[in-house]
Coordinates of C-alpha atoms in Angstrom, one line a residue:
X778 CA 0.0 0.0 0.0
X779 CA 2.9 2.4 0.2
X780 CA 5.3 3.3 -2.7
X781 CA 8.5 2.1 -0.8
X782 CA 11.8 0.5 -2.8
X783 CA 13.8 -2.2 -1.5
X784 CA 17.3 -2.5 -3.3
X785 CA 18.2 -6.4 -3.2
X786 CA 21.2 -7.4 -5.1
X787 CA 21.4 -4.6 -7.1
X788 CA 17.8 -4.4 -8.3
X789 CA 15.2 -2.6 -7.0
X790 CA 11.7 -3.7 -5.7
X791 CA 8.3 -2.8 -4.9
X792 CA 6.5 -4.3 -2.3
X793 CA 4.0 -6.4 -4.4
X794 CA 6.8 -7.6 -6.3
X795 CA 8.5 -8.9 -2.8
X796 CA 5.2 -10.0 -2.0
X797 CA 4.8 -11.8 -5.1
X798 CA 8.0 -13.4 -5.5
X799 CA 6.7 -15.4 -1.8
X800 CA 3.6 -16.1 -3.1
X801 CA 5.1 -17.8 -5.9
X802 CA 7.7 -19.8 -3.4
X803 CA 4.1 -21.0 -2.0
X804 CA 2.8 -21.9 -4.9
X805 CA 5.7 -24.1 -6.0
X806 CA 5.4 -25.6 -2.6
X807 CA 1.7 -26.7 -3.1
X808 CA 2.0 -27.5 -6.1
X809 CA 5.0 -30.1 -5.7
X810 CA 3.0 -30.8 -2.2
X811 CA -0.4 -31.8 -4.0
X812 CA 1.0 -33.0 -7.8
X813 CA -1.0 -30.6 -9.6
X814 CA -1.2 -26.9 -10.6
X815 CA -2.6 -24.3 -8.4
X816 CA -4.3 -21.1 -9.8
X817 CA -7.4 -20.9 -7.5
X818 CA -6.6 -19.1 -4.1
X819 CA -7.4 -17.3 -1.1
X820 CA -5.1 -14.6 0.7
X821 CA -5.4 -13.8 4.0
X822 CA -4.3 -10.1 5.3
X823 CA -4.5 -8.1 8.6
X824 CA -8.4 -7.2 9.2
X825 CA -7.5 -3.6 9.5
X826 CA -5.7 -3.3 5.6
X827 CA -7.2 -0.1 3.9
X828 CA -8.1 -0.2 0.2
X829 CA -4.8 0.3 -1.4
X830 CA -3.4 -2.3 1.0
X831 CA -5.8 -4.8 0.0
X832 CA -5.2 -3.6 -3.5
X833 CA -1.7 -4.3 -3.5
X834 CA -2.1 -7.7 -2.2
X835 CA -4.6 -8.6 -5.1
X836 CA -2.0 -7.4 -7.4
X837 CA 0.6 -9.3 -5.9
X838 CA -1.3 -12.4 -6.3
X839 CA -1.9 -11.0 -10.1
X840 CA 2.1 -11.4 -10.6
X841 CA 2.4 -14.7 -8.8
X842 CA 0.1 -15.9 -11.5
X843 CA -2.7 -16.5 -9.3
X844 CA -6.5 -15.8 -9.6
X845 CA -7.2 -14.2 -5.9
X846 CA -11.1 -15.7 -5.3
X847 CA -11.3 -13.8 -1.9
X848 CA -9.5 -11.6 0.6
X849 CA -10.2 -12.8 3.9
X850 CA -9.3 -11.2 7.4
X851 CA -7.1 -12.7 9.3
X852 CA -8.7 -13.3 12.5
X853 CA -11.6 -14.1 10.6
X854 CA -9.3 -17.2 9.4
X855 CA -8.8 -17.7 13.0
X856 CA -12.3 -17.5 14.3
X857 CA -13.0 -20.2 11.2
X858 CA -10.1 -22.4 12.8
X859 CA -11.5 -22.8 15.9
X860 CA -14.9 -22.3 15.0
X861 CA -15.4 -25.1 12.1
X862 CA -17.1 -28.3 13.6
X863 CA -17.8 -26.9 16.9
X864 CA -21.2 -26.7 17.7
X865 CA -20.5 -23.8 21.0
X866 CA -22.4 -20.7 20.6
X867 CA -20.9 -17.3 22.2
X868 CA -19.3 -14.1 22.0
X869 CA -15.7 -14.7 21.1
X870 CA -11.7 -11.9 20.7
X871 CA -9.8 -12.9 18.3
X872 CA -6.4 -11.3 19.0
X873 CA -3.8 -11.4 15.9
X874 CA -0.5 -10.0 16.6
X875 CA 2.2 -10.9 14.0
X876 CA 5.4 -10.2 12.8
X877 CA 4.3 -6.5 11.7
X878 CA 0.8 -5.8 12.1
X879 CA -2.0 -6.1 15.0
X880 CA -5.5 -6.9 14.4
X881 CA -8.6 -7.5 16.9
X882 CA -12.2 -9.2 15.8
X883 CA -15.5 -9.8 17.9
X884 CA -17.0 -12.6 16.8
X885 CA -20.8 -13.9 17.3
X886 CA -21.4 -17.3 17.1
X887 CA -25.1 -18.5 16.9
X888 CA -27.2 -21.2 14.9
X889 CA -24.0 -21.9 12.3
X890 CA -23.6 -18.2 11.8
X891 CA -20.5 -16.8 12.5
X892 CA -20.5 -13.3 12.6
X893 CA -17.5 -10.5 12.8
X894 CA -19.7 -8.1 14.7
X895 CA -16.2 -5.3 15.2
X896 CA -12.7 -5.2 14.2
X897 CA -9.7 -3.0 15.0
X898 CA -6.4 -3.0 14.0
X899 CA -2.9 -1.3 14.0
X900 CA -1.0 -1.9 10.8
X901 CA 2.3 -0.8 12.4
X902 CA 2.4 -2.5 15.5
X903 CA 3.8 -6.1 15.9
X904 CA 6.4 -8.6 16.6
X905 CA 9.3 -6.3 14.7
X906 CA 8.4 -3.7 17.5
X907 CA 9.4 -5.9 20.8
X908 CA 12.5 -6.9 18.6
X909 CA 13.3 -3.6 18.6
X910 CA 12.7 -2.5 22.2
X911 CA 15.3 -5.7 22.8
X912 CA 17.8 -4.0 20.4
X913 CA 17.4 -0.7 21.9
X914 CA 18.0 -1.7 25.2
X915 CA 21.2 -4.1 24.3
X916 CA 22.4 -0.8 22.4
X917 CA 21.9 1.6 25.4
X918 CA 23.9 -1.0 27.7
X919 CA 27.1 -0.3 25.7
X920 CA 26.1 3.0 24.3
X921 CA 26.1 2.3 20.6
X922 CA 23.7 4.4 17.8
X923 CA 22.2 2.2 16.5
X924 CA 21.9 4.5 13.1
X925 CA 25.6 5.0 13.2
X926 CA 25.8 1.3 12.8
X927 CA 27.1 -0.7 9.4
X928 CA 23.8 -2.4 7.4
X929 CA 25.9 -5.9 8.3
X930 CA 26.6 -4.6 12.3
X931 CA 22.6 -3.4 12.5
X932 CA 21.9 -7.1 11.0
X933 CA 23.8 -8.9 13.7
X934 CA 22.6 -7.0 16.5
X935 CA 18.7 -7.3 15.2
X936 CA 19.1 -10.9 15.0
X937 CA 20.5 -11.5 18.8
X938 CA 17.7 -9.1 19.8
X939 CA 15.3 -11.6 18.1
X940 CA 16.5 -14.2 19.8
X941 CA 16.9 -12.8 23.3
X942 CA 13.1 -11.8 22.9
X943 CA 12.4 -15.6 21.9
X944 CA 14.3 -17.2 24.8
X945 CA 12.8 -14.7 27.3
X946 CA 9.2 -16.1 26.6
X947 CA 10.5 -18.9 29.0
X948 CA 13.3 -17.4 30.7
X949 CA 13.4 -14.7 33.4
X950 CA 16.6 -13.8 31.8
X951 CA 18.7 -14.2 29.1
X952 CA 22.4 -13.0 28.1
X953 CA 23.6 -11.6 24.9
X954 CA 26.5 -11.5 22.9
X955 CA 27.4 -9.3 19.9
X956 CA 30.3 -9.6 17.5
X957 CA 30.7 -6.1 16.2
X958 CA 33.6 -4.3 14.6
X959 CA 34.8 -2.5 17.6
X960 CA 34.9 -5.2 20.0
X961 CA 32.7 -7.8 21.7
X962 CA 29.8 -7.1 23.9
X963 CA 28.0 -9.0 26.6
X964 CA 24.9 -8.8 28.8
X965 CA 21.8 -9.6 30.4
X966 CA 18.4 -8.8 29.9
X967 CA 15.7 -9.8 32.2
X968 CA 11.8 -10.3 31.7
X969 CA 11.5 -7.4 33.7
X970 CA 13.2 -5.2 31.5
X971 CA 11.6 -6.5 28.9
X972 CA 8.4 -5.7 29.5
X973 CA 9.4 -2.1 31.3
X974 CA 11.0 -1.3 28.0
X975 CA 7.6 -2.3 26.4
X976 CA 5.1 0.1 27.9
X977 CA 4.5 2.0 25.2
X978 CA 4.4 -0.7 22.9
X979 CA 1.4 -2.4 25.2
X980 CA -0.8 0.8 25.6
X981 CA -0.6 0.6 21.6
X982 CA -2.3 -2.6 22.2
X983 CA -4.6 -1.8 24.7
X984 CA -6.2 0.8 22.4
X985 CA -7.6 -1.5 19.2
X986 CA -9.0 -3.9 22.1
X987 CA -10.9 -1.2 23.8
X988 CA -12.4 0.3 20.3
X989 CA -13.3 -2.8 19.1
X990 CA -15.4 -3.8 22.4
X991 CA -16.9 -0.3 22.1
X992 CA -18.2 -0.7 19.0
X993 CA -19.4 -4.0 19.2
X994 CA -21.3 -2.4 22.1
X995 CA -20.2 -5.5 24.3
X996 CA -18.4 -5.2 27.7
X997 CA -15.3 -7.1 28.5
X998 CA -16.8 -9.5 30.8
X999 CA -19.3 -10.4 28.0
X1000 CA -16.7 -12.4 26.1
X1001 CA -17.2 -16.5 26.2
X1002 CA -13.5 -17.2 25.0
X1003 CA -10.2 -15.3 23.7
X1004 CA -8.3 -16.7 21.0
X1005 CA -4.8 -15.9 20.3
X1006 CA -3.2 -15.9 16.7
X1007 CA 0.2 -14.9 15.3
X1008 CA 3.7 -16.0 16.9
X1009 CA 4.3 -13.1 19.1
X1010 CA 1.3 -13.6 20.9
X1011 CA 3.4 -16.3 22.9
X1012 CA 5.2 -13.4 24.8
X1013 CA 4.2 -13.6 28.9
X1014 CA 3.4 -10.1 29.0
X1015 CA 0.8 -9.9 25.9
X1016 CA -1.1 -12.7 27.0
X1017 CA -1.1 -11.8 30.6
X1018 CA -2.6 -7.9 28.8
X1019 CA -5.2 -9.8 27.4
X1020 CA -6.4 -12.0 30.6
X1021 CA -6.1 -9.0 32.6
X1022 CA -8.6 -6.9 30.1
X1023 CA -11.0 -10.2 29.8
X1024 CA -10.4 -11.4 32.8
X1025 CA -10.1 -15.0 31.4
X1026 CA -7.0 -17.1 30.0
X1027 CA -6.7 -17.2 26.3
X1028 CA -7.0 -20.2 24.5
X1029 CA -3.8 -21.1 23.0
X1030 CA -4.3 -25.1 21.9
X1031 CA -4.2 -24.6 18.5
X1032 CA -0.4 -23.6 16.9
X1033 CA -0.9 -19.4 16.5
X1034 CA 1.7 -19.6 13.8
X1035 CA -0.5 -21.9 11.8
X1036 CA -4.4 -20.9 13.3
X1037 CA -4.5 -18.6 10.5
X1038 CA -3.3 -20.4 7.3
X1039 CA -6.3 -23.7 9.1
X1040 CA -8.7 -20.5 8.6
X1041 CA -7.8 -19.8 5.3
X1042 CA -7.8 -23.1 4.4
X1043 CA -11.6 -23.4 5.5
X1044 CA -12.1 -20.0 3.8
X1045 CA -11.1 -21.9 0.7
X1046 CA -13.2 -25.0 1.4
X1047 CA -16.1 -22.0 1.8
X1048 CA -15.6 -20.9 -1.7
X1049 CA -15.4 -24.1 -3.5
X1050 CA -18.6 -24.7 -1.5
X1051 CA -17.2 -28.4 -0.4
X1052 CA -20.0 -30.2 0.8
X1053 CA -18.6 -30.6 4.5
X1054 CA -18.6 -27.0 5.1
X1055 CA -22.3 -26.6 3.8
X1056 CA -23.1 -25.6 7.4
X1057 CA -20.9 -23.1 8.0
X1058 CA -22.3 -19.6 7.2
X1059 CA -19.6 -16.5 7.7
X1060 CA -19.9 -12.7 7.7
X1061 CA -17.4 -10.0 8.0
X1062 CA -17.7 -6.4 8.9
X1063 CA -16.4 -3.2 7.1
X1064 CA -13.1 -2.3 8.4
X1065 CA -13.1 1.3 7.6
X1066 CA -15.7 4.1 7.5
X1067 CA -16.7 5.1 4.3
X1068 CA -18.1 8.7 3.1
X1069 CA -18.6 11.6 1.3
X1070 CA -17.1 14.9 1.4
X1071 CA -19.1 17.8 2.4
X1072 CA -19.1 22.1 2.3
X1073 CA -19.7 23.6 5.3
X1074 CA -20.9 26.5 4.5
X1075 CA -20.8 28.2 7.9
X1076 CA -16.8 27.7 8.1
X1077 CA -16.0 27.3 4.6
X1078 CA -13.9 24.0 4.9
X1079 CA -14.5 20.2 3.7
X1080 CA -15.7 17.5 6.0
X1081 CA -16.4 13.8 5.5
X1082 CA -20.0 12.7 6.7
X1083 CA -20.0 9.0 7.0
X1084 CA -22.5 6.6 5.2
X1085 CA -21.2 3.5 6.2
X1086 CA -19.4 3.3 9.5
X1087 CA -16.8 1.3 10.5
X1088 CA -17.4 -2.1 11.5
X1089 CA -20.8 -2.5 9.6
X1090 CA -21.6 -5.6 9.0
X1091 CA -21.7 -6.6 5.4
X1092 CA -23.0 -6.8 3.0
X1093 CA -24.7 -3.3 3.9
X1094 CA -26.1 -0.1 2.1
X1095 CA -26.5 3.0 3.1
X1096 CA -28.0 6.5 1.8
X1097 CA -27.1 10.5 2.9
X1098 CA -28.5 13.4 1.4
X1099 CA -26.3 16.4 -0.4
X1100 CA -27.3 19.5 -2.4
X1101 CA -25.7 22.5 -4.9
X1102 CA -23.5 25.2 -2.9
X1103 CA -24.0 27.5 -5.5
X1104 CA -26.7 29.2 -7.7
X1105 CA -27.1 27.7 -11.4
X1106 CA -24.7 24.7 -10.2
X1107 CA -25.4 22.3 -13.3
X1108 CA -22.7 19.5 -12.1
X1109 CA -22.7 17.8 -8.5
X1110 CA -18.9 15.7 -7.5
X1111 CA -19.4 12.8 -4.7
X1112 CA -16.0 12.4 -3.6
X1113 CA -16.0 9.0 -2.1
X1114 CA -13.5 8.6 1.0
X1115 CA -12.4 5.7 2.9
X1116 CA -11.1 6.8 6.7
X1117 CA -12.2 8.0 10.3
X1118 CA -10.7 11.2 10.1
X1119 CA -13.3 14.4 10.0
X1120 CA -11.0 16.1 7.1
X1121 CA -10.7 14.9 3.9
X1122 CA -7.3 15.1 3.5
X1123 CA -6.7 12.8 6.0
X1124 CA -8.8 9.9 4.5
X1125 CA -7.5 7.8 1.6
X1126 CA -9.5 9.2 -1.4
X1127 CA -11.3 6.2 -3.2
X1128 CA -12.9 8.0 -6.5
X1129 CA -15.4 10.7 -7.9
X1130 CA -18.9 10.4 -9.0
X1131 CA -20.5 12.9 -10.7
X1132 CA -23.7 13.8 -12.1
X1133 CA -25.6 16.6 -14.0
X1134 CA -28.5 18.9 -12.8
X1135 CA -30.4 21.4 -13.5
X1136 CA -29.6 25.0 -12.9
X1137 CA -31.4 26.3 -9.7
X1138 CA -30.7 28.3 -6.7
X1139 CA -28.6 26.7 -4.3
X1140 CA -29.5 24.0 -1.9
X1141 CA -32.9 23.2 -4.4
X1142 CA -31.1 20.4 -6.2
X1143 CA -31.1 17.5 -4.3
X1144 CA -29.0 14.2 -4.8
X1145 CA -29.5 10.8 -3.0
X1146 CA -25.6 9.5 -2.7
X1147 CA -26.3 5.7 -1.8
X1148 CA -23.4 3.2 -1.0
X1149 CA -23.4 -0.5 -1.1
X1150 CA -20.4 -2.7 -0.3
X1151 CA -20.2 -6.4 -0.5
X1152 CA -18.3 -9.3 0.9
X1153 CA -15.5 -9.0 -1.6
X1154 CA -14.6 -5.4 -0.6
X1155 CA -16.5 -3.8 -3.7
X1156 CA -18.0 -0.6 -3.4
X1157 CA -21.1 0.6 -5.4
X1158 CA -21.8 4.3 -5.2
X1159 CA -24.9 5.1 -7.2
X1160 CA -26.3 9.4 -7.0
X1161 CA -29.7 10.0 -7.7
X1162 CA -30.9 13.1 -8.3
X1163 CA -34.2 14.2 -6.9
X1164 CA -35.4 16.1 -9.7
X1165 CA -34.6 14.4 -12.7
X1166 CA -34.6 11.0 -11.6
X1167 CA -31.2 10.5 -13.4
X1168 CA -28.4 8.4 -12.0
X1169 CA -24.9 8.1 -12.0
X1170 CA -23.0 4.6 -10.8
X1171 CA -19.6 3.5 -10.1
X1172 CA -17.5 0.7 -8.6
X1173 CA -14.5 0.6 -6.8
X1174 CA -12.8 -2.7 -6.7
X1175 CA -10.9 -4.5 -3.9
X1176 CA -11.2 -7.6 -6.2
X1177 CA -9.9 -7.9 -9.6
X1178 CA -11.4 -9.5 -12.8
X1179 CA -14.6 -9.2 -12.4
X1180 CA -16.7 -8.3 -15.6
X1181 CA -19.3 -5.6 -15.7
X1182 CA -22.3 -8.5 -15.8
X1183 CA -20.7 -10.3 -12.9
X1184 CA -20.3 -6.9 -10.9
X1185 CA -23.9 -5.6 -11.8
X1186 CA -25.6 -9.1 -11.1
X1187 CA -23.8 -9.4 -7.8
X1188 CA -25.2 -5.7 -6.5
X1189 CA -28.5 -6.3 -8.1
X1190 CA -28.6 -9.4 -6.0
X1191 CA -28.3 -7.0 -2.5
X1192 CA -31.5 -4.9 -4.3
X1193 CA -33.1 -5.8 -0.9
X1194 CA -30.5 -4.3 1.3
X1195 CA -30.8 -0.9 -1.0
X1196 CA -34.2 0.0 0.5
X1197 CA -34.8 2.0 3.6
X1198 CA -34.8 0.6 6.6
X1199 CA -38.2 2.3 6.6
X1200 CA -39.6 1.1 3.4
X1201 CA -39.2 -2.7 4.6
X1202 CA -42.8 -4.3 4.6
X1203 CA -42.8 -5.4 8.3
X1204 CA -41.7 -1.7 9.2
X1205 CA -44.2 0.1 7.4
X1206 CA -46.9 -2.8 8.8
X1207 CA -46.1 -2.2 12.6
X1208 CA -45.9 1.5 11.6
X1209 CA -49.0 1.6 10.7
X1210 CA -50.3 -0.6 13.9
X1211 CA -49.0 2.5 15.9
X1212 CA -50.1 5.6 13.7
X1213 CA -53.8 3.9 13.5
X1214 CA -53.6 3.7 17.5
X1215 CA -52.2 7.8 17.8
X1216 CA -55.3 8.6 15.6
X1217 CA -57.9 6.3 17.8
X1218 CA -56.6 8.3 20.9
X1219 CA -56.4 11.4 22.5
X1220 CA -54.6 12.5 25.6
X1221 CA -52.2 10.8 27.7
X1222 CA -52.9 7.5 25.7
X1223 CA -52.1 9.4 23.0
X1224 CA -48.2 10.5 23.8
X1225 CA -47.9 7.3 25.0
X1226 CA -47.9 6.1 21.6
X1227 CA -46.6 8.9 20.0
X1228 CA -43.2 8.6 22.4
X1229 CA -42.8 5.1 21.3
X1230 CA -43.5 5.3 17.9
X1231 CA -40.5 8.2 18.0
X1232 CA -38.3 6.3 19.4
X1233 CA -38.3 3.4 17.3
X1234 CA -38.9 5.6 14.2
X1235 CA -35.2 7.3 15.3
X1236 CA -33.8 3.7 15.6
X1237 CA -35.2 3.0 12.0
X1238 CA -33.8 6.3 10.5
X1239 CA -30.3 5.7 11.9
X1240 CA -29.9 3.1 8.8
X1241 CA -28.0 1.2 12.1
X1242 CA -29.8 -2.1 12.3
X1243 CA -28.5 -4.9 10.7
X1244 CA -32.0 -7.2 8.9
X1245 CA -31.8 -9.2 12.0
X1246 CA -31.5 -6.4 14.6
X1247 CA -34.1 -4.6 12.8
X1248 CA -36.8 -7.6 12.7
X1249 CA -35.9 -8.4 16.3
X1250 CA -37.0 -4.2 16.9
X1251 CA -40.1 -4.7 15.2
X1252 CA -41.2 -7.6 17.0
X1253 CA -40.1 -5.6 20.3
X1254 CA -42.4 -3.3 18.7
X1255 CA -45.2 -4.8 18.2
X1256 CA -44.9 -6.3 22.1
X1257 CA -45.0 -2.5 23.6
X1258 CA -48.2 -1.9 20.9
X1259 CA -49.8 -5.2 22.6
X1260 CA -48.8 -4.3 26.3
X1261 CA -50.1 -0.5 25.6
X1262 CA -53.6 -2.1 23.9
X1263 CA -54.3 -4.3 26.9
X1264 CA -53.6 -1.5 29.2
X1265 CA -56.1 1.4 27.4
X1266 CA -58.9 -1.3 27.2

């Protein structure tokens, strides 16, 4: 996702290309493994990848000379490792910490359906980091700069931080010794240190934990079962983090350096639809908010109103409202961002959509900006205008190769999710139950309904409620209509 250049051996390389040149290493492995070709595959990546990330990794598997069929979340892989075969229903934390990145999941369990109700992440944060806090501190005992250092002296000291950091997940201490130019040196580093010298690096992980609780709307104690993934979740003083915010031990029985690739594996079995996994149903959520940028008018600046929040579960559409900021406007530009930051400029810019309108005053010419994202990562932005009746429509792909048939047929299929919340039948139905009981009222009897018809007509209007949620509030519903009927007569 970035534009950074490795020089290897004289040649220079971008980071799909590195990427690419160990998928193909895989490739050759499975294919000499299984004694035929493989094309077919499914990549796992940190839950928290933005768009270009996720881009990059399609294209990487592009120039491995793979067909990517799906891009799945890594602790969703996890949650599918433990998960698959097990009939236990509950509320389950998937904590991935790898090598480089750092990813949390909530995941709901119930009647075969497993579903990622929040996810949170930190791209930047992983095993390389408590490598690093080793180095620094082996550095500081002999005070050495560590950017002073030759590439070969930075390489040897890196490595002997590595394994210092590996021995002290069973040791209380652990010596060191470096070979460098200038001389030989020796220490000891104890657990204590360690973790002291990792603070920092542990309130970075504290964070992702506590926004993706929040958002899932769930409470630590809530939680049935926490499942580590990724190697350097074997470190004493991250799992001892995690049992002190859940208040439970992790589970830890299945390898955390292999839990994801099992995952991915049933991911695979998911999309070949193998007959074995014909029970298993899995959904994901949206990583990353996703909006449009607005004009203030009253400060003159840009600001991104959200459609579809972060951690929506998909597939999921939403609508927002927009207007003309000037008189005789014949041209409206959706500028579709992917982010949480309130300023576009801070958000990753996804595309433009842009339609024509007629010439009016400002603010008369009304759009309906709708967004619809799928499974696959593909976003459909379709703008309406209200005058016309004319729309404009666009996709932006995570996944490549997909034809213009395949994309419209696979958004016409989610034509049920593109309707109001409002406009569903059993909303309008228990609706109606309440407005015909206002209008047979007067009086107190009357507010009564008139106060619970508001407040699950804001709940509606919020576009929040998943087609489960919302049928579960309509049913609520029509109970407080029922308990409010028997009471009057």
């Amino acid at each position: 996702g970035t534009s950074r250049i490795t020089k290897l051996g004289g040649r220079s390389f971008q980071p799909e290309e590195l990427s690419a040149l160990v998928l193909k290493s895989l490739k050759a492995d499975a294919e000499a493994f299984a004694g035929e070709d493989v094309r077919d595959v499914v990549i796992s990546v940190p839950a928290y990848f933005n768009e270009p990330q996720r881009r990059a990794t399609q294209n990487a598997g592009r120039l491995a000379g793979l067909n990517v069929l799906r891009i799945v979340n890594e602790p969703t892989a996890a949650a599918l490792a433990y998960g698959f075969g097990s009939a236990d229903e509950g509320k389950y934390v998937i904590f991935d910490l790898g090598g480089g990145t750092f990813d949390v999941s909530i995941l709901d369990k119930y009647e075969g359906v497993m579903e990622v109700r929040a996810t949170a992440g930190d791209t930047t944060l992983g095993g390389n980091n408590f490598t690093e806090a080793v180095m620094a501190l082996m550095a500081g005992r002999h005070q050495l700069y560590v950017p002073e250092l030759k590439p070969v002296e930075r390489a040897v000291l890196l490595r002997e931080a590595e394994r210092v950091k590996t021995a002290l997940t069973k040791a209380d201490e652990q010596e060191f010794v470096v070979e460098l130019a200038s001389g030989t040196r020796k220490g000891v580093i104890s657990r204590r240190e360690f973790q002291e010298a990792c603070t920092d690096l542990l309130r970075r992980l504290r964070a992702p934990l506590e926004r993706a609780v929040h958002d899932a709307r769930m409470t630590p104690e809530s939680f049935d079962a926490v499942i580590l993934a990724g190697g350097a979740t074997r470190m004493p003083m991250v799992r001892s983090l995690v049992a002190q915010l859940f208040r439970r031990l992790p589970l830890v029985h299945i390898d955390p350096d292999t839990v994801v690739a099992l995952g991915a594996a049933v991911q695979a079995g998911l999309c070949e639809r193998n007959a074995a996994l014909e029970d298993v149903v899995m959904t994901d959520v949206c990583p990353h908010s996703l909006g449009t940028a607005f004009l203030d008018e009253g400060t003159g600046s840009d600001y991104v109103h959200t459609v579809i929040p972060r951690n929506a579960v998909v597939p999921v559409s939403r609508s927002a409202f927009g207007s003309t900021v000037q008189n005789n406007q014949t041209d409206i530009r959706i500028r579709v961002f992917q982010g949480e930051f309130l300023r576009p400029e801070d958000d990753i810019h996804i595309g433009d959509v842009s339609i024509r309108v007629p010439p009016r005053p400002k603010g008369q010419e009304v759009v309906e900006i709708r967004y619809t994202y799928d499974v696959s990562g593909a976003l459909e932005v379709e703008v309406r205008s209200r005058s016309t009746g004319k729309m404009e429509r666009a996709v932006f792909l995570n996944r490549q190769g997909l034809s213009e048939d395949e994309l419209k047929k696979r958004f016409d299929s989610l034509a049920d999710l593109k309707l109001h919340p409002r406009e569903r039948l059993n909303v309008k139905n228990v609706m109606t139950r309440a407005e015909r009981l206002y209008s047979e009222h007067t009086g107190h009897a009357r507010e009564q309904v008139l106060a619970l018809l508001s407040q699950f007509t804001a709940a509606v209007n919020s576009q929040e409620l998943s087609p489960k949620e919302l049928d579960r509030k309509c049913a609520e519903f029509h109970g407080m209509l029922d308990d409010f009927e028997i009471k009057v007569f």
